[in-house]
Amino acid sequence: MKGSLEKHHDYMLRRMKEEQAKINELFIITAEECSEVSKECMKALRFGNTIERRSILREEIGDLQCMINLMIEYNICTKEEIDNQVEAKKSKLKEWSSLINDDR
């Protein structure tokens, strides 16, 4: 019986480590994709907002959206939490930016 409990404990410990490794990878790749979106925005400002630059930016935004979706799948956050934060950000932008007005 004791051997069985130790094996179960070892198995559970291994599973926890594997899960943590996946979460770490999720965070790393998400951070990298954020950086790529940032880089492409800056390139568009420096070199022009061309059709080619927008195409590359769309790809990077798609990659980032994939990682956001995986964050939801891995229960880092929920879609509802993200949607709530989107509304909070829009509210701030209405006050401090010209990007959002009552028509949007």
Short mmCIF file of C-alpha atoms in Angstrom, two decimals:
data_model
loop_
_atom_site.label_atom_id
_atom_site.label_comp_id
_atom_site.label_asym_id
_atom_site.label_seq_id
_atom_site.Cartn_x
_atom_site.Cartn_y
_atom_site.Cartn_z
CA MET A 1 0.00 0.00 0.00
CA LYS A 2 2.77 2.42 0.93
CA GLY A 3 4.53 1.85 -2.41
CA SER A 4 1.29 2.57 -4.22
CA LEU A 5 0.83 5.88 -2.36
CA GLU A 6 4.41 6.89 -3.14
CA LYS A 7 3.90 6.10 -6.81
CA HIS A 8 0.70 8.12 -6.83
CA HIS A 9 2.45 11.00 -5.05
CA ASP A 10 5.33 10.90 -7.57
CA TYR A 11 2.84 10.80 -10.44
CA MET A 12 0.92 13.79 -9.08
CA LEU A 13 4.13 15.72 -8.51
CA ARG A 14 5.28 15.00 -12.06
CA ARG A 15 1.90 16.12 -13.44
CA MET A 16 2.06 19.36 -11.44
CA LYS A 17 5.55 20.08 -12.78
CA GLU A 18 4.43 19.37 -16.33
CA GLU A 19 1.43 21.67 -15.93
CA GLN A 20 3.62 24.44 -14.50
CA ALA A 21 6.02 24.05 -17.42
CA LYS A 22 3.08 24.54 -19.82
CA ILE A 23 1.95 27.66 -17.96
CA ASN A 24 5.50 29.03 -18.07
CA GLU A 25 5.67 28.40 -21.81
CA LEU A 26 2.28 30.06 -22.25
CA PHE A 27 3.50 33.19 -20.44
CA ILE A 28 6.79 33.28 -22.36
CA ILE A 29 5.21 32.94 -25.79
CA THR A 30 2.47 35.46 -24.92
CA ALA A 31 5.09 38.00 -23.83
CA GLU A 32 7.03 37.38 -27.04
CA GLU A 33 3.90 37.94 -29.14
CA CYS A 34 3.15 41.18 -27.27
CA SER A 35 6.64 42.32 -28.15
CA GLU A 36 6.12 41.42 -31.81
CA VAL A 37 2.92 43.48 -31.98
CA SER A 38 4.71 46.39 -30.35
CA LYS A 39 7.63 46.09 -32.77
CA GLU A 40 5.35 46.09 -35.81
CA CYS A 41 3.44 49.13 -34.55
CA MET A 42 6.72 51.00 -34.18
CA LYS A 43 7.87 49.92 -37.64
CA ALA A 44 4.63 51.24 -39.12
CA LEU A 45 5.27 54.59 -37.45
CA ARG A 46 8.91 54.72 -38.54
CA PHE A 47 8.64 53.35 -42.06
CA GLY A 48 5.05 54.07 -43.02
CA ASN A 49 1.68 52.49 -42.54
CA THR A 50 1.86 50.51 -45.78
CA ILE A 51 -0.24 47.59 -46.95
CA GLU A 52 2.73 45.30 -46.31
CA ARG A 53 3.23 46.63 -42.76
CA ARG A 54 -0.48 46.18 -42.01
CA SER A 55 -0.33 42.62 -43.31
CA ILE A 56 2.55 41.81 -40.98
CA LEU A 57 0.79 43.57 -38.10
CA ARG A 58 -2.37 41.53 -38.73
CA GLU A 59 -0.33 38.33 -38.52
CA GLU A 60 1.22 39.39 -35.23
CA ILE A 61 -2.15 40.44 -33.79
CA GLY A 62 -3.54 37.05 -34.83
CA ASP A 63 -0.65 35.31 -33.08
CA LEU A 64 -1.31 37.37 -29.94
CA GLN A 65 -5.05 36.61 -30.10
CA CYS A 66 -4.19 32.91 -30.28
CA MET A 67 -2.16 33.25 -27.09
CA ILE A 68 -4.97 35.19 -25.39
CA ASN A 69 -7.36 32.39 -26.33
CA LEU A 70 -4.93 29.86 -24.84
CA MET A 71 -4.78 31.95 -21.65
CA ILE A 72 -8.54 31.46 -21.42
CA GLU A 73 -8.27 27.73 -22.16
CA TYR A 74 -5.64 27.34 -19.43
CA ASN A 75 -7.88 29.21 -16.96
CA ILE A 76 -5.48 32.10 -16.47
CA CYS A 77 -8.47 34.37 -17.01
CA THR A 78 -11.99 34.15 -18.39
CA LYS A 79 -13.47 35.73 -21.49
CA GLU A 80 -15.86 37.62 -19.23
CA GLU A 81 -12.97 39.08 -17.22
CA ILE A 82 -11.30 40.20 -20.43
CA ASP A 83 -14.55 41.67 -21.78
CA ASN A 84 -15.02 43.57 -18.51
CA GLN A 85 -11.51 44.98 -18.79
CA VAL A 86 -12.14 45.95 -22.43
CA GLU A 87 -15.13 48.01 -21.31
CA ALA A 88 -13.10 49.59 -18.48
CA LYS A 89 -10.36 50.55 -20.95
CA LYS A 90 -12.89 52.02 -23.38
CA SER A 91 -14.28 54.11 -20.55
CA LYS A 92 -10.80 55.44 -19.77
CA LEU A 93 -10.14 56.13 -23.45
CA LYS A 94 -13.38 58.12 -23.71
CA GLU A 95 -12.04 60.39 -20.98
CA TRP A 96 -8.37 60.61 -21.97
CA SER A 97 -8.26 59.94 -25.72
CA SER A 98 -9.97 60.94 -28.93
CA LEU A 99 -10.05 57.30 -30.13
CA ILE A 100 -13.40 56.50 -28.50
CA ASN A 101 -16.45 58.69 -28.67
CA ASP A 102 -20.16 58.10 -28.15
CA ASP A 103 -20.52 56.95 -31.77
CA ARG A 104 -18.23 53.93 -31.13
#
